[in-house]
Short mmCIF file of C-alpha atoms in Angstrom, two decimals:
data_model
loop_
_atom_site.label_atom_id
_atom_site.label_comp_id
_atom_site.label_asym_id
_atom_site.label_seq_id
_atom_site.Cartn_x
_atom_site.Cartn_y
_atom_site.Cartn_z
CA UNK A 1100 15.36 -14.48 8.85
CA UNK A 1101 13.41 -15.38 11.79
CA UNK A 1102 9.45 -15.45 12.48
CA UNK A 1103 9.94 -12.23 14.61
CA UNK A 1104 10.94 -10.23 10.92
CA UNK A 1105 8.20 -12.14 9.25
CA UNK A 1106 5.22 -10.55 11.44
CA UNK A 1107 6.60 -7.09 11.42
CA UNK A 1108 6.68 -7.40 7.75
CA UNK A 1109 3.29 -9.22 7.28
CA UNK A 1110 1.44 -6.02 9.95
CA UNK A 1111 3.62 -3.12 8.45
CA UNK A 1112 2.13 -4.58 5.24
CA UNK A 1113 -1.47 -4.71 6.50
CA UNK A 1114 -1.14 -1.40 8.66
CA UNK A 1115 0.16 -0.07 5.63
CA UNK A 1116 -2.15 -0.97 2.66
CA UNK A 1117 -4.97 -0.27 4.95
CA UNK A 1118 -4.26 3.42 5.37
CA UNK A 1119 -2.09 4.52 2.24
CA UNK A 1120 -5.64 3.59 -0.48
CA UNK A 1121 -7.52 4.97 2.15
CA UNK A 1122 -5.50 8.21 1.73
CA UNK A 1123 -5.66 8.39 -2.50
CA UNK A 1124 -9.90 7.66 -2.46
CA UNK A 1125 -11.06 9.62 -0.02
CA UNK A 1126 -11.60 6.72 2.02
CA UNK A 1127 -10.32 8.37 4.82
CA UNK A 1128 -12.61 11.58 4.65
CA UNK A 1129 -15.69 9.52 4.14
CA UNK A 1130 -14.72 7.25 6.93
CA UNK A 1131 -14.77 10.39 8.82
CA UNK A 1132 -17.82 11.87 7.79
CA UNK A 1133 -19.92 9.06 6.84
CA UNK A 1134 -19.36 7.02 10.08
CA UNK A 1135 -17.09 8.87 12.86
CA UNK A 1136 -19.29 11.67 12.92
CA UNK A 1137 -22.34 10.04 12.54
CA UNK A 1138 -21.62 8.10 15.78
CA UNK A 1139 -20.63 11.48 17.82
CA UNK A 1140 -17.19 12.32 16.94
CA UNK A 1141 -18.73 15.33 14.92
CA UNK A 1142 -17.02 17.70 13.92
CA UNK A 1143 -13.08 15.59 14.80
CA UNK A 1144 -14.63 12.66 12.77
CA UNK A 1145 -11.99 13.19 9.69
CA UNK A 1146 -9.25 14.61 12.39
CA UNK A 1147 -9.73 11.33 14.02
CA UNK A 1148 -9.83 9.14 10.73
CA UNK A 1149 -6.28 10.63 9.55
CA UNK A 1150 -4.88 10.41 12.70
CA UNK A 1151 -5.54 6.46 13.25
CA UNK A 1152 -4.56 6.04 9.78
CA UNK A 1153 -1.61 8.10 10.14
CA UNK A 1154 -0.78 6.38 13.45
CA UNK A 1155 -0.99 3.17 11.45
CA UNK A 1156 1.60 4.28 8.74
CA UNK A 1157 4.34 5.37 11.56
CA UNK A 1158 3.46 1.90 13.79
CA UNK A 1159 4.09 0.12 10.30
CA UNK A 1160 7.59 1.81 9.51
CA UNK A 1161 8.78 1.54 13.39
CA UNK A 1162 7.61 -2.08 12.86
CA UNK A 1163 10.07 -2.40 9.76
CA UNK A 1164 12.68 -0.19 11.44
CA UNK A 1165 12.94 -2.76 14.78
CA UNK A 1166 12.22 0.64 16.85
CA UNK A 1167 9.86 1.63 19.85
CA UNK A 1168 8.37 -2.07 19.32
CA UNK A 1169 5.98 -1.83 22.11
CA UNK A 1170 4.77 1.70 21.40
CA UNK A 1171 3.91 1.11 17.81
CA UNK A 1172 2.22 -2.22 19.27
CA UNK A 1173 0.12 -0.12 22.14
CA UNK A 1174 -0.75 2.60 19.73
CA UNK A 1175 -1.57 0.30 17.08
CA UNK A 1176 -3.91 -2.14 19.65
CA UNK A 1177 -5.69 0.66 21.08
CA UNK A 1178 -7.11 1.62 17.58
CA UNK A 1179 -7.62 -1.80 16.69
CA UNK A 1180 -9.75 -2.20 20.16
CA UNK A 1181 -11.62 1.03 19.66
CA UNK A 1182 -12.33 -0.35 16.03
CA UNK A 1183 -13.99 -3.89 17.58
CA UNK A 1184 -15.88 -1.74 19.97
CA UNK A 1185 -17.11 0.71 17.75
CA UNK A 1186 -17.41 -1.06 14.09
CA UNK A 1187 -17.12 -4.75 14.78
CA UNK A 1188 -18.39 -6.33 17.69
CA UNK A 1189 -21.95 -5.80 17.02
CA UNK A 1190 -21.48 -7.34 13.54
CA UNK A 1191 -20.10 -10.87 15.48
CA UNK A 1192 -16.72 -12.48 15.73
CA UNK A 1193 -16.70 -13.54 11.33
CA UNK A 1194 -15.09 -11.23 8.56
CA UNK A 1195 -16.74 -12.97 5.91
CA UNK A 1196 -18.16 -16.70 5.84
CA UNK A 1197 -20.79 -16.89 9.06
CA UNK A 1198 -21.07 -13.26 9.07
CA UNK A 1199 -19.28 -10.10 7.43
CA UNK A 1200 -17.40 -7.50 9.29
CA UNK A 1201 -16.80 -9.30 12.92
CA UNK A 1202 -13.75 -8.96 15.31
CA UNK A 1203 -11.66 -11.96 14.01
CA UNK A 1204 -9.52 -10.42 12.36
CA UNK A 1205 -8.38 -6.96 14.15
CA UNK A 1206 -8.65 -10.00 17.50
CA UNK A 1207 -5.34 -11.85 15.19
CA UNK A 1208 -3.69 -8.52 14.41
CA UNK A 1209 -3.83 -8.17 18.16
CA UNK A 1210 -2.40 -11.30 19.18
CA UNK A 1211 0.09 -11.02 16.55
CA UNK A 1212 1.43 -7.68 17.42
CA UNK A 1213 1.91 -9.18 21.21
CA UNK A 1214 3.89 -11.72 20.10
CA UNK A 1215 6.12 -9.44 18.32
CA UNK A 1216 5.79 -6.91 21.30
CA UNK A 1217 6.55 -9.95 23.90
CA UNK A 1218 8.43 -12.55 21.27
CA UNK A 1219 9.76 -14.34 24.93
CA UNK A 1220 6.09 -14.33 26.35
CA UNK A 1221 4.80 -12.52 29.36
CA UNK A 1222 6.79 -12.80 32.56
CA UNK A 1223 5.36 -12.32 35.98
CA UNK A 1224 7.79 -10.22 37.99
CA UNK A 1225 9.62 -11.78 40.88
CA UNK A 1226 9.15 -9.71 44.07
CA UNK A 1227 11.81 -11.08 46.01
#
């Protein structure tokens, strides 16, 4: 087993349990309601909800699968950086400890799902 297997299976986990309770408690639909369209995503506030929770679910079983790597990882970063913009940055960079809510942990999903996405790093291209 190498470390590559052990991060998709760690972020399908999170990606996972993060949308499926969402979908049995109406998590979802309040997330929607109660905060997407408060903020001006009225009236695609639960549309949007389901979809970035639904987007999460596929990114987690392509994670598990080995497949379309880098989409899942795009997808999955581009909801996790509308989610600091719009939710977390203006609560600071701590989830709990100095401050509740921040950015540090979508910012480690992030840099985990790049090193799954790029597991030999980033490579400038050679032009020659």
């Amino acid at each position: 087993m190498n470390a590559n297997l052990l991060l998709r299976i760690a972020i399908a986990i999170i990606l996972l349990t993060h949308s499926i309770f969402g979908m049995f408690n109406n998590g979802i639909n309040d997330f929607g309601n109660l905060f997407l369209n408060q903020i001006g995503f009225a009236p695609y506030g639960v549309f949007l909800a389901w979809s970035i929770k639904l987007s999460h679910v596929v990114a987690a079983i392509l994670l598990l699968a080995n497949k379309y790597i880098k989409l899942a990882g795009y997808v999955t970063i581009f909801v996790l950086i509308m989610g600091i913009a719009l939710v977390h940055f203006k609560e600071g960079w701590f989830v709990v400890g100095g401050g509740r809510n921040g950015v540090e942990y979508n910012f480690l999903l992030i840099i985990v799902l790049l090193a799954i996405m790029y597991p030999n790093g980033f490579k400038l291209r050679d032009n020659k």
